[in-house]
Amino acid sequence: MRAAVFLLACVLLPAQLHAESFEEYKRRISSDFQEYKDARDKEFVDFLKKQWSEFQGFKGIPRYQKPKPRTIPPAPPKPAVKAPPAAPAPAKPLPPAAPPTPAKEPPRIVAEPVKPLPPMVVPPQPKLPLDPSKKIAEIEYFGVTARFAYDPKTRQPLSALNQDGISRYWSELSKTDYDPLLAQLREQQKRLKLNDWGTFLLIDKLSHQINDGQERESVLLSWFLLAKLGYDCKVGYNDQRVYLMVAVSHMVYQTAFFKDEHKTYYCLDTTGRLSDVGKLYSFKGSYPDANHQLSFAIPENPLLPATVKKRTLSFSYDGHTYNIEAEYEPALVAYYAHYPQSDYPVYFTAQVSDAATSALLAQLAPLLRGRSEQDATNLLLRFVQTAFRYQTDDQQFNYEKVMLPEETLYYPYSDCEDRAILFAYLVRNLLNLRVVALLYPGHLATAVALPGKTEGDMFSYKGTVYTVADPTYINANIGMAMPQFRNSQYKVIEM
């Protein structure tokens, strides 16, 4: 009997101990889950509780100190060539003339045919984690549907608009299961080929969806997600609202900013035009190891639905009228509508969409075939000068906006920067010539490095001779600077 009891105890006791240790394990895991998942968060929350002070913001810097011209003069027509007076008859027969030296034939354009590119297809939505405890957020991203599974506790209320409330908000978010959400954001980045600004917009839309449009909580959630993805950012607040402040790797115009030692933090929102925010309470530094500065460079366009629309552009050159059926993608136009105003090289080096590239280059290339490089450059100048109607950004948008080629093909008007960017793109891709931009007070033009002898307004830059080519000066050929800027100081902008 005693042996049986002992045997039964030997069987039951380990099971009881195992059950107890498993319950203890579950309680411990649950307790650990309520604590900070990342050791950096506890230190950061402690920092947030005591390191706030008042900072004075700087107003956004305007791109131009002088206004751009409201109207553009046409270039004067070339004077008619007068016939030379008849030479008097020679008294004596002249010796036979030496055979003329054959003139060197200027290089001719051999334009390769441009093949249409197949439409880009957006990859399917990535599979979401199979976790019934998660909630689903579905957002519309410029015609693409993106779905995310997230911890319901990600939606946190802001208890108070002060440093205690904000530090408590970060503390509570740090205890949520946020890693799967970060992984999904990275997947969507790759799926849609998003640059930093595209990622910023995606996170903003997701944060507003999770927080049901509550602005303060949405800004704070965007801050949290951006920092966890490695972006150097912080927040500031005043009596009314919270502002997201992001370190950017280059100049941003028309946007309020703050200085923090050797870094500049810009107040960014989806309008791209927060020009003045006054004083804010914020902190020096940023989340540990979040040191990636935002860049607005466009190495490739986001992958959006390739719905294409057309626009007929007409221009005349050398006695002939040409009609170009330009194409553009409305989804991309909407995406770039509020792109922050950045340094000019961002626009001059931006990747142009496949739709615009295929249609525009394919139709212009045959018009250049067999022409000299100077003649071909003049044809492209005439296209950009006269196929688009001129208005300043202030007239069309009520604010300064530099447009990418896709936007110039869409909007009814364009001004000097937009034409310079489009012209430079055409010259580089159709003629394979070097181009620089010329920034005057209140105006932007270009200059082209042409081989051989040219005439007109020229200059030497880094050992290369460039000839002025103004895509805004109506009917002006290469070598003709706009009269009101001919004697102005200018800055050369490389591409």
PDB file of C-alpha atoms in Angstrom, residues 105-372:
ATOM      1  CA  GLU A 105      30.506  69.274 -90.455  1.00  0.00           C
ATOM      2  CA  PRO A 106      28.846  69.873 -87.071  1.00  0.00           C
ATOM      3  CA  PRO A 107      27.950  66.731 -85.195  1.00  0.00           C
ATOM      4  CA  ARG A 108      24.528  65.395 -86.044  1.00  0.00           C
ATOM      5  CA  ILE A 109      22.026  63.769 -83.728  1.00  0.00           C
ATOM      6  CA  VAL A 110      21.507  60.078 -84.186  1.00  0.00           C
ATOM      7  CA  ALA A 111      18.482  59.639 -81.943  1.00  0.00           C
ATOM      8  CA  GLU A 112      17.836  56.072 -80.973  1.00  0.00           C
ATOM      9  CA  PRO A 113      14.181  55.044 -81.044  1.00  0.00           C
ATOM     10  CA  VAL A 114      12.630  55.004 -77.592  1.00  0.00           C
ATOM     11  CA  LYS A 115      10.724  51.822 -76.881  1.00  0.00           C
ATOM     12  CA  PRO A 116       7.510  52.059 -74.840  1.00  0.00           C
ATOM     13  CA  LEU A 117       7.857  50.624 -71.376  1.00  0.00           C
ATOM     14  CA  PRO A 118       5.338  48.115 -70.034  1.00  0.00           C
ATOM     15  CA  PRO A 119       3.037  49.455 -67.307  1.00  0.00           C
ATOM     16  CA  MET A 120       4.236  48.921 -63.765  1.00  0.00           C
ATOM     17  CA  VAL A 121       2.143  46.608 -61.610  1.00  0.00           C
ATOM     18  CA  VAL A 122       1.737  47.093 -57.870  1.00  0.00           C
ATOM     19  CA  PRO A 123       2.570  43.838 -56.025  1.00  0.00           C
ATOM     20  CA  PRO A 124      -0.249  42.339 -53.952  1.00  0.00           C
ATOM     21  CA  GLN A 125      -0.841  43.263 -50.338  1.00  0.00           C
ATOM     22  CA  PRO A 126       1.539  41.297 -48.071  1.00  0.00           C
ATOM     23  CA  LYS A 127      -0.076  38.671 -45.875  1.00  0.00           C
ATOM     24  CA  LEU A 128      -0.874  39.901 -42.396  1.00  0.00           C
ATOM     25  CA  PRO A 129       0.188  38.022 -39.244  1.00  0.00           C
ATOM     26  CA  LEU A 130      -2.406  35.435 -38.222  1.00  0.00           C
ATOM     27  CA  ASP A 131      -3.060  36.795 -34.756  1.00  0.00           C
ATOM     28  CA  PRO A 132      -6.690  37.169 -33.612  1.00  0.00           C
ATOM     29  CA  SER A 133      -5.610  39.561 -30.865  1.00  0.00           C
ATOM     30  CA  LYS A 134      -4.614  42.185 -33.453  1.00  0.00           C
ATOM     31  CA  LYS A 135      -6.808  44.850 -35.007  1.00  0.00           C
ATOM     32  CA  ILE A 136      -6.756  45.677 -38.724  1.00  0.00           C
ATOM     33  CA  ALA A 137      -6.158  49.156 -40.141  1.00  0.00           C
ATOM     34  CA  GLU A 138      -6.848  49.702 -43.838  1.00  0.00           C
ATOM     35  CA  ILE A 139      -5.677  52.877 -45.541  1.00  0.00           C
ATOM     36  CA  GLU A 140      -5.919  54.269 -49.072  1.00  0.00           C
ATOM     37  CA  TYR A 141      -2.510  55.370 -50.311  1.00  0.00           C
ATOM     38  CA  PHE A 142      -2.883  57.294 -53.596  1.00  0.00           C
ATOM     39  CA  GLY A 143      -4.948  54.548 -55.186  1.00  0.00           C
ATOM     40  CA  VAL A 144      -3.302  51.608 -53.407  1.00  0.00           C
ATOM     41  CA  THR A 145      -4.918  49.820 -50.479  1.00  0.00           C
ATOM     42  CA  ALA A 146      -2.535  48.978 -47.631  1.00  0.00           C
ATOM     43  CA  ARG A 147      -3.594  46.876 -44.639  1.00  0.00           C
ATOM     44  CA  PHE A 148      -1.854  46.579 -41.277  1.00  0.00           C
ATOM     45  CA  ALA A 149      -2.385  44.373 -38.219  1.00  0.00           C
ATOM     46  CA  TYR A 150      -1.598  46.159 -34.972  1.00  0.00           C
ATOM     47  CA  ASP A 151      -1.834  45.762 -31.216  1.00  0.00           C
ATOM     48  CA  PRO A 152      -5.101  47.431 -30.034  1.00  0.00           C
ATOM     49  CA  LYS A 153      -3.097  49.142 -27.286  1.00  0.00           C
ATOM     50  CA  THR A 154      -1.300  51.123 -30.009  1.00  0.00           C
ATOM     51  CA  ARG A 155      -4.219  53.523 -29.817  1.00  0.00           C
ATOM     52  CA  GLN A 156      -3.322  55.463 -26.690  1.00  0.00           C
ATOM     53  CA  PRO A 157      -4.974  58.667 -25.411  1.00  0.00           C
ATOM     54  CA  LEU A 158      -2.800  61.682 -24.640  1.00  0.00           C
ATOM     55  CA  SER A 159      -3.531  62.387 -20.984  1.00  0.00           C
ATOM     56  CA  ALA A 160      -2.225  65.973 -21.030  1.00  0.00           C
ATOM     57  CA  LEU A 161      -0.557  68.316 -23.515  1.00  0.00           C
ATOM     58  CA  ASN A 162       2.671  68.689 -21.551  1.00  0.00           C
ATOM     59  CA  GLN A 163       5.924  66.844 -21.043  1.00  0.00           C
ATOM     60  CA  ASP A 164       4.422  64.458 -18.491  1.00  0.00           C
ATOM     61  CA  GLY A 165       1.600  63.535 -20.842  1.00  0.00           C
ATOM     62  CA  ILE A 166       3.947  63.052 -23.791  1.00  0.00           C
ATOM     63  CA  SER A 167       6.480  61.011 -21.808  1.00  0.00           C
ATOM     64  CA  ARG A 168       3.641  58.848 -20.477  1.00  0.00           C
ATOM     65  CA  TYR A 169       2.365  58.375 -24.027  1.00  0.00           C
ATOM     66  CA  TRP A 170       5.774  57.109 -25.201  1.00  0.00           C
ATOM     67  CA  SER A 171       6.020  54.896 -22.136  1.00  0.00           C
ATOM     68  CA  GLU A 172       2.693  53.188 -22.863  1.00  0.00           C
ATOM     69  CA  LEU A 173       3.474  52.705 -26.547  1.00  0.00           C
ATOM     70  CA  SER A 174       6.811  51.153 -25.621  1.00  0.00           C
ATOM     71  CA  LYS A 175       4.965  48.356 -23.808  1.00  0.00           C
ATOM     72  CA  THR A 176       2.820  47.400 -26.814  1.00  0.00           C
ATOM     73  CA  ASP A 177       3.602  44.670 -29.330  1.00  0.00           C
ATOM     74  CA  TYR A 178       4.901  47.110 -31.978  1.00  0.00           C
ATOM     75  CA  ASP A 179       7.571  44.980 -33.669  1.00  0.00           C
ATOM     76  CA  PRO A 180       5.159  43.265 -36.117  1.00  0.00           C
ATOM     77  CA  LEU A 181       3.831  46.682 -37.149  1.00  0.00           C
ATOM     78  CA  LEU A 182       7.344  47.946 -37.884  1.00  0.00           C
ATOM     79  CA  ALA A 183       7.988  44.844 -39.987  1.00  0.00           C
ATOM     80  CA  GLN A 184       4.811  45.510 -41.976  1.00  0.00           C
ATOM     81  CA  LEU A 185       5.838  49.122 -42.580  1.00  0.00           C
ATOM     82  CA  ARG A 186       9.169  47.952 -43.963  1.00  0.00           C
ATOM     83  CA  GLU A 187       7.338  45.484 -46.220  1.00  0.00           C
ATOM     84  CA  GLN A 188       5.111  48.254 -47.566  1.00  0.00           C
ATOM     85  CA  GLN A 189       8.167  50.450 -48.151  1.00  0.00           C
ATOM     86  CA  LYS A 190       9.605  47.780 -50.442  1.00  0.00           C
ATOM     87  CA  ARG A 191       6.264  46.927 -52.022  1.00  0.00           C
ATOM     88  CA  LEU A 192       5.532  50.538 -53.046  1.00  0.00           C
ATOM     89  CA  LYS A 193       9.189  51.621 -53.551  1.00  0.00           C
ATOM     90  CA  LEU A 194       8.825  54.495 -51.120  1.00  0.00           C
ATOM     91  CA  ASN A 195      11.530  57.045 -50.432  1.00  0.00           C
ATOM     92  CA  ASP A 196      11.735  58.800 -47.069  1.00  0.00           C
ATOM     93  CA  TRP A 197       8.920  61.243 -47.849  1.00  0.00           C
ATOM     94  CA  GLY A 198       6.724  58.405 -49.106  1.00  0.00           C
ATOM     95  CA  THR A 199       7.362  56.560 -45.845  1.00  0.00           C
ATOM     96  CA  PHE A 200       6.499  59.711 -43.894  1.00  0.00           C
ATOM     97  CA  LEU A 201       3.142  59.961 -45.713  1.00  0.00           C
ATOM     98  CA  LEU A 202       2.411  56.258 -45.207  1.00  0.00           C
ATOM     99  CA  ILE A 203       3.030  56.491 -41.466  1.00  0.00           C
ATOM    100  CA  ASP A 204       0.945  59.664 -41.219  1.00  0.00           C
ATOM    101  CA  LYS A 205      -2.037  57.984 -42.903  1.00  0.00           C
ATOM    102  CA  LEU A 206      -1.679  54.883 -40.733  1.00  0.00           C
ATOM    103  CA  SER A 207      -1.389  56.908 -37.518  1.00  0.00           C
ATOM    104  CA  HIS A 208      -4.540  58.883 -38.312  1.00  0.00           C
ATOM    105  CA  GLN A 209      -6.410  55.682 -39.149  1.00  0.00           C
ATOM    106  CA  ILE A 210      -5.406  53.992 -35.878  1.00  0.00           C
ATOM    107  CA  ASN A 211      -6.280  57.099 -33.835  1.00  0.00           C
ATOM    108  CA  ASP A 212      -9.544  57.779 -35.677  1.00  0.00           C
ATOM    109  CA  GLY A 213      -8.246  61.127 -36.897  1.00  0.00           C
ATOM    110  CA  GLN A 214      -7.222  62.523 -33.499  1.00  0.00           C
ATOM    111  CA  GLU A 215      -4.468  64.935 -34.506  1.00  0.00           C
ATOM    112  CA  ARG A 216      -2.314  65.039 -31.373  1.00  0.00           C
ATOM    113  CA  GLU A 217      -2.237  61.291 -30.869  1.00  0.00           C
ATOM    114  CA  SER A 218      -1.599  60.762 -34.583  1.00  0.00           C
ATOM    115  CA  VAL A 219       1.453  63.042 -34.542  1.00  0.00           C
ATOM    116  CA  LEU A 220       2.801  61.281 -31.466  1.00  0.00           C
ATOM    117  CA  LEU A 221       2.284  57.837 -32.975  1.00  0.00           C
ATOM    118  CA  SER A 222       4.042  58.974 -36.173  1.00  0.00           C
ATOM    119  CA  TRP A 223       6.936  60.187 -34.025  1.00  0.00           C
ATOM    120  CA  PHE A 224       7.135  56.824 -32.250  1.00  0.00           C
ATOM    121  CA  LEU A 225       7.054  54.767 -35.460  1.00  0.00           C
ATOM    122  CA  LEU A 226       9.537  56.980 -37.310  1.00  0.00           C
ATOM    123  CA  ALA A 227      11.971  56.865 -34.404  1.00  0.00           C
ATOM    124  CA  LYS A 228      11.641  53.084 -34.108  1.00  0.00           C
ATOM    125  CA  LEU A 229      12.414  52.849 -37.833  1.00  0.00           C
ATOM    126  CA  GLY A 230      15.623  54.798 -37.202  1.00  0.00           C
ATOM    127  CA  TYR A 231      14.627  58.326 -38.306  1.00  0.00           C
ATOM    128  CA  ASP A 232      16.092  61.232 -36.332  1.00  0.00           C
ATOM    129  CA  CYS A 233      13.010  63.078 -35.118  1.00  0.00           C
ATOM    130  CA  LYS A 234      11.390  64.623 -32.062  1.00  0.00           C
ATOM    131  CA  VAL A 235       8.225  66.483 -31.079  1.00  0.00           C
ATOM    132  CA  GLY A 236       7.432  69.913 -29.710  1.00  0.00           C
ATOM    133  CA  TYR A 237       4.218  71.397 -28.378  1.00  0.00           C
ATOM    134  CA  ASN A 238       2.508  74.673 -27.570  1.00  0.00           C
ATOM    135  CA  ASP A 239      -0.907  75.437 -26.089  1.00  0.00           C
ATOM    136  CA  GLN A 240      -2.782  74.135 -29.116  1.00  0.00           C
ATOM    137  CA  ARG A 241      -0.982  71.290 -30.842  1.00  0.00           C
ATOM    138  CA  VAL A 242       1.929  68.892 -31.144  1.00  0.00           C
ATOM    139  CA  TYR A 243       4.463  69.296 -33.954  1.00  0.00           C
ATOM    140  CA  LEU A 244       6.619  66.614 -35.525  1.00  0.00           C
ATOM    141  CA  MET A 245      10.211  67.820 -35.987  1.00  0.00           C
ATOM    142  CA  VAL A 246      12.421  65.838 -38.348  1.00  0.00           C
ATOM    143  CA  ALA A 247      16.112  66.114 -39.193  1.00  0.00           C
ATOM    144  CA  VAL A 248      16.546  66.529 -42.966  1.00  0.00           C
ATOM    145  CA  SER A 249      19.789  65.990 -44.848  1.00  0.00           C
ATOM    146  CA  HIS A 250      19.411  69.092 -47.034  1.00  0.00           C
ATOM    147  CA  MET A 251      17.747  72.501 -47.178  1.00  0.00           C
ATOM    148  CA  VAL A 252      13.946  72.726 -46.968  1.00  0.00           C
ATOM    149  CA  TYR A 253      12.232  75.977 -47.930  1.00  0.00           C
ATOM    150  CA  GLN A 254       9.026  77.570 -46.607  1.00  0.00           C
ATOM    151  CA  THR A 255       9.129  75.302 -43.541  1.00  0.00           C
ATOM    152  CA  ALA A 256       9.723  76.362 -39.933  1.00  0.00           C
ATOM    153  CA  PHE A 257      12.792  74.839 -38.320  1.00  0.00           C
ATOM    154  CA  PHE A 258      14.726  74.553 -35.062  1.00  0.00           C
ATOM    155  CA  LYS A 259      18.431  74.311 -34.412  1.00  0.00           C
ATOM    156  CA  ASP A 260      19.834  71.616 -32.136  1.00  0.00           C
ATOM    157  CA  GLU A 261      23.611  71.894 -31.953  1.00  0.00           C
ATOM    158  CA  HIS A 262      24.774  70.950 -35.473  1.00  0.00           C
ATOM    159  CA  LYS A 263      21.414  69.630 -36.704  1.00  0.00           C
ATOM    160  CA  THR A 264      18.350  71.308 -38.166  1.00  0.00           C
ATOM    161  CA  TYR A 265      14.912  69.907 -37.400  1.00  0.00           C
ATOM    162  CA  TYR A 266      12.058  70.920 -39.725  1.00  0.00           C
ATOM    163  CA  CYS A 267       8.415  70.992 -38.651  1.00  0.00           C
ATOM    164  CA  LEU A 268       6.864  68.647 -41.192  1.00  0.00           C
ATOM    165  CA  ASP A 269       3.276  67.823 -41.944  1.00  0.00           C
ATOM    166  CA  THR A 270       1.538  66.538 -45.053  1.00  0.00           C
ATOM    167  CA  THR A 271       1.082  70.060 -46.479  1.00  0.00           C
ATOM    168  CA  GLY A 272       4.852  70.613 -46.571  1.00  0.00           C
ATOM    169  CA  ARG A 273       4.289  74.287 -45.733  1.00  0.00           C
ATOM    170  CA  LEU A 274       4.360  74.888 -41.970  1.00  0.00           C
ATOM    171  CA  SER A 275       6.146  78.197 -42.366  1.00  0.00           C
ATOM    172  CA  ASP A 276       5.954  79.557 -38.794  1.00  0.00           C
ATOM    173  CA  VAL A 277       5.237  77.844 -35.471  1.00  0.00           C
ATOM    174  CA  GLY A 278       6.722  80.364 -33.019  1.00  0.00           C
ATOM    175  CA  LYS A 279       7.954  79.001 -29.705  1.00  0.00           C
ATOM    176  CA  LEU A 280       7.659  75.343 -28.755  1.00  0.00           C
ATOM    177  CA  TYR A 281       8.512  73.228 -25.749  1.00  0.00           C
ATOM    178  CA  SER A 282      10.821  70.442 -26.818  1.00  0.00           C
ATOM    179  CA  PHE A 283      14.030  68.648 -25.846  1.00  0.00           C
ATOM    180  CA  LYS A 284      17.576  68.409 -27.157  1.00  0.00           C
ATOM    181  CA  GLY A 285      18.644  65.181 -28.738  1.00  0.00           C
ATOM    182  CA  SER A 286      16.541  62.344 -30.091  1.00  0.00           C
ATOM    183  CA  TYR A 287      15.718  58.678 -29.502  1.00  0.00           C
ATOM    184  CA  PRO A 288      18.899  56.577 -29.074  1.00  0.00           C
ATOM    185  CA  ASP A 289      20.320  55.189 -32.327  1.00  0.00           C
ATOM    186  CA  ALA A 290      17.665  56.983 -34.403  1.00  0.00           C
ATOM    187  CA  ASN A 291      20.130  58.905 -36.550  1.00  0.00           C
ATOM    188  CA  HIS A 292      18.841  58.616 -40.115  1.00  0.00           C
ATOM    189  CA  GLN A 293      18.149  62.063 -41.566  1.00  0.00           C
ATOM    190  CA  LEU A 294      15.190  62.312 -43.905  1.00  0.00           C
ATOM    191  CA  SER A 295      15.972  62.872 -47.592  1.00  0.00           C
ATOM    192  CA  PHE A 296      13.589  64.043 -50.307  1.00  0.00           C
ATOM    193  CA  ALA A 297      15.724  62.602 -53.121  1.00  0.00           C
ATOM    194  CA  ILE A 298      13.708  60.642 -55.699  1.00  0.00           C
ATOM    195  CA  PRO A 299      15.877  57.787 -57.026  1.00  0.00           C
ATOM    196  CA  GLU A 300      12.675  56.116 -58.246  1.00  0.00           C
ATOM    197  CA  ASN A 301       8.992  56.941 -58.262  1.00  0.00           C
ATOM    198  CA  PRO A 302       6.594  55.245 -55.859  1.00  0.00           C
ATOM    199  CA  LEU A 303       4.822  52.263 -57.361  1.00  0.00           C
ATOM    200  CA  LEU A 304       1.226  53.473 -57.697  1.00  0.00           C
ATOM    201  CA  PRO A 305      -1.641  52.483 -60.022  1.00  0.00           C
ATOM    202  CA  ALA A 306      -0.462  53.285 -63.568  1.00  0.00           C
ATOM    203  CA  THR A 307      -3.603  55.004 -64.818  1.00  0.00           C
ATOM    204  CA  VAL A 308      -2.377  57.215 -67.661  1.00  0.00           C
ATOM    205  CA  LYS A 309      -3.948  60.407 -69.019  1.00  0.00           C
ATOM    206  CA  LYS A 310      -2.920  62.386 -72.087  1.00  0.00           C
ATOM    207  CA  ARG A 311      -2.457  66.044 -72.969  1.00  0.00           C
ATOM    208  CA  THR A 312      -1.725  67.506 -76.399  1.00  0.00           C
ATOM    209  CA  LEU A 313       1.143  69.997 -76.494  1.00  0.00           C
ATOM    210  CA  SER A 314       1.755  72.065 -79.647  1.00  0.00           C
ATOM    211  CA  PHE A 315       4.776  74.124 -80.660  1.00  0.00           C
ATOM    212  CA  SER A 316       6.351  75.527 -83.805  1.00  0.00           C
ATOM    213  CA  TYR A 317       9.961  75.501 -84.885  1.00  0.00           C
ATOM    214  CA  ASP A 318      11.689  76.367 -88.140  1.00  0.00           C
ATOM    215  CA  GLY A 319       8.390  76.842 -89.975  1.00  0.00           C
ATOM    216  CA  HIS A 320       6.847  73.553 -88.843  1.00  0.00           C
ATOM    217  CA  THR A 321       4.169  72.904 -86.201  1.00  0.00           C
ATOM    218  CA  TYR A 322       4.392  69.774 -84.069  1.00  0.00           C
ATOM    219  CA  ASN A 323       1.844  68.125 -81.794  1.00  0.00           C
ATOM    220  CA  ILE A 324       3.090  66.016 -78.892  1.00  0.00           C
ATOM    221  CA  GLU A 325       0.747  63.650 -77.031  1.00  0.00           C
ATOM    222  CA  ALA A 326       2.197  63.879 -73.528  1.00  0.00           C
ATOM    223  CA  GLU A 327       1.223  61.342 -70.881  1.00  0.00           C
ATOM    224  CA  TYR A 328       1.172  61.577 -67.103  1.00  0.00           C
ATOM    225  CA  GLU A 329      -0.033  59.519 -64.141  1.00  0.00           C
ATOM    226  CA  PRO A 330      -2.674  61.239 -61.954  1.00  0.00           C
ATOM    227  CA  ALA A 331      -1.698  59.157 -58.920  1.00  0.00           C
ATOM    228  CA  LEU A 332       1.857  60.501 -59.086  1.00  0.00           C
ATOM    229  CA  VAL A 333       0.601  64.061 -59.539  1.00  0.00           C
ATOM    230  CA  ALA A 334      -1.474  63.671 -56.368  1.00  0.00           C
ATOM    231  CA  TYR A 335       1.500  62.143 -54.536  1.00  0.00           C
ATOM    232  CA  TYR A 336       3.764  65.092 -55.418  1.00  0.00           C
ATOM    233  CA  ALA A 337       1.123  67.777 -54.827  1.00  0.00           C
ATOM    234  CA  HIS A 338       2.500  68.751 -51.409  1.00  0.00           C
ATOM    235  CA  TYR A 339       6.096  67.634 -51.787  1.00  0.00           C
ATOM    236  CA  PRO A 340       8.266  69.753 -49.462  1.00  0.00           C
ATOM    237  CA  GLN A 341      10.246  72.411 -51.278  1.00  0.00           C
ATOM    238  CA  SER A 342      13.801  71.119 -51.343  1.00  0.00           C
ATOM    239  CA  ASP A 343      17.182  71.896 -52.886  1.00  0.00           C
ATOM    240  CA  TYR A 344      17.158  72.130 -56.688  1.00  0.00           C
ATOM    241  CA  PRO A 345      19.306  69.012 -57.275  1.00  0.00           C
ATOM    242  CA  VAL A 346      16.443  66.956 -55.789  1.00  0.00           C
ATOM    243  CA  TYR A 347      14.275  67.958 -58.758  1.00  0.00           C
ATOM    244  CA  PHE A 348      16.945  67.946 -61.462  1.00  0.00           C
ATOM    245  CA  THR A 349      18.005  64.400 -60.570  1.00  0.00           C
ATOM    246  CA  ALA A 350      14.537  62.974 -59.873  1.00  0.00           C
ATOM    247  CA  GLN A 351      13.458  59.857 -61.706  1.00  0.00           C
ATOM    248  CA  VAL A 352      10.691  60.675 -64.212  1.00  0.00           C
ATOM    249  CA  SER A 353       7.804  58.213 -64.444  1.00  0.00           C
ATOM    250  CA  ASP A 354       7.790  55.532 -67.130  1.00  0.00           C
ATOM    251  CA  ALA A 355       4.588  56.890 -68.704  1.00  0.00           C
ATOM    252  CA  ALA A 356       5.989  60.379 -69.158  1.00  0.00           C
ATOM    253  CA  THR A 357       9.387  59.053 -70.273  1.00  0.00           C
ATOM    254  CA  SER A 358       8.023  56.682 -72.908  1.00  0.00           C
ATOM    255  CA  ALA A 359       5.596  59.127 -74.511  1.00  0.00           C
ATOM    256  CA  LEU A 360       7.670  62.297 -74.415  1.00  0.00           C
ATOM    257  CA  LEU A 361      11.039  60.917 -75.480  1.00  0.00           C
ATOM    258  CA  ALA A 362       9.543  58.612 -78.107  1.00  0.00           C
ATOM    259  CA  GLN A 363       7.837  61.525 -79.899  1.00  0.00           C
ATOM    260  CA  LEU A 364      10.614  64.099 -79.589  1.00  0.00           C
ATOM    261  CA  ALA A 365      13.489  61.804 -80.578  1.00  0.00           C
ATOM    262  CA  PRO A 366      12.510  61.538 -84.293  1.00  0.00           C
ATOM    263  CA  LEU A 367      12.271  65.346 -84.532  1.00  0.00           C
ATOM    264  CA  LEU A 368      15.936  65.651 -83.550  1.00  0.00           C
ATOM    265  CA  ARG A 369      17.356  63.012 -85.863  1.00  0.00           C
ATOM    266  CA  GLY A 370      19.846  64.427 -88.353  1.00  0.00           C
ATOM    267  CA  ARG A 371      20.033  67.890 -86.757  1.00  0.00           C
ATOM    268  CA  SER A 372      23.154  69.483 -85.364  1.00  0.00           C
TER     269      SER A 372
END
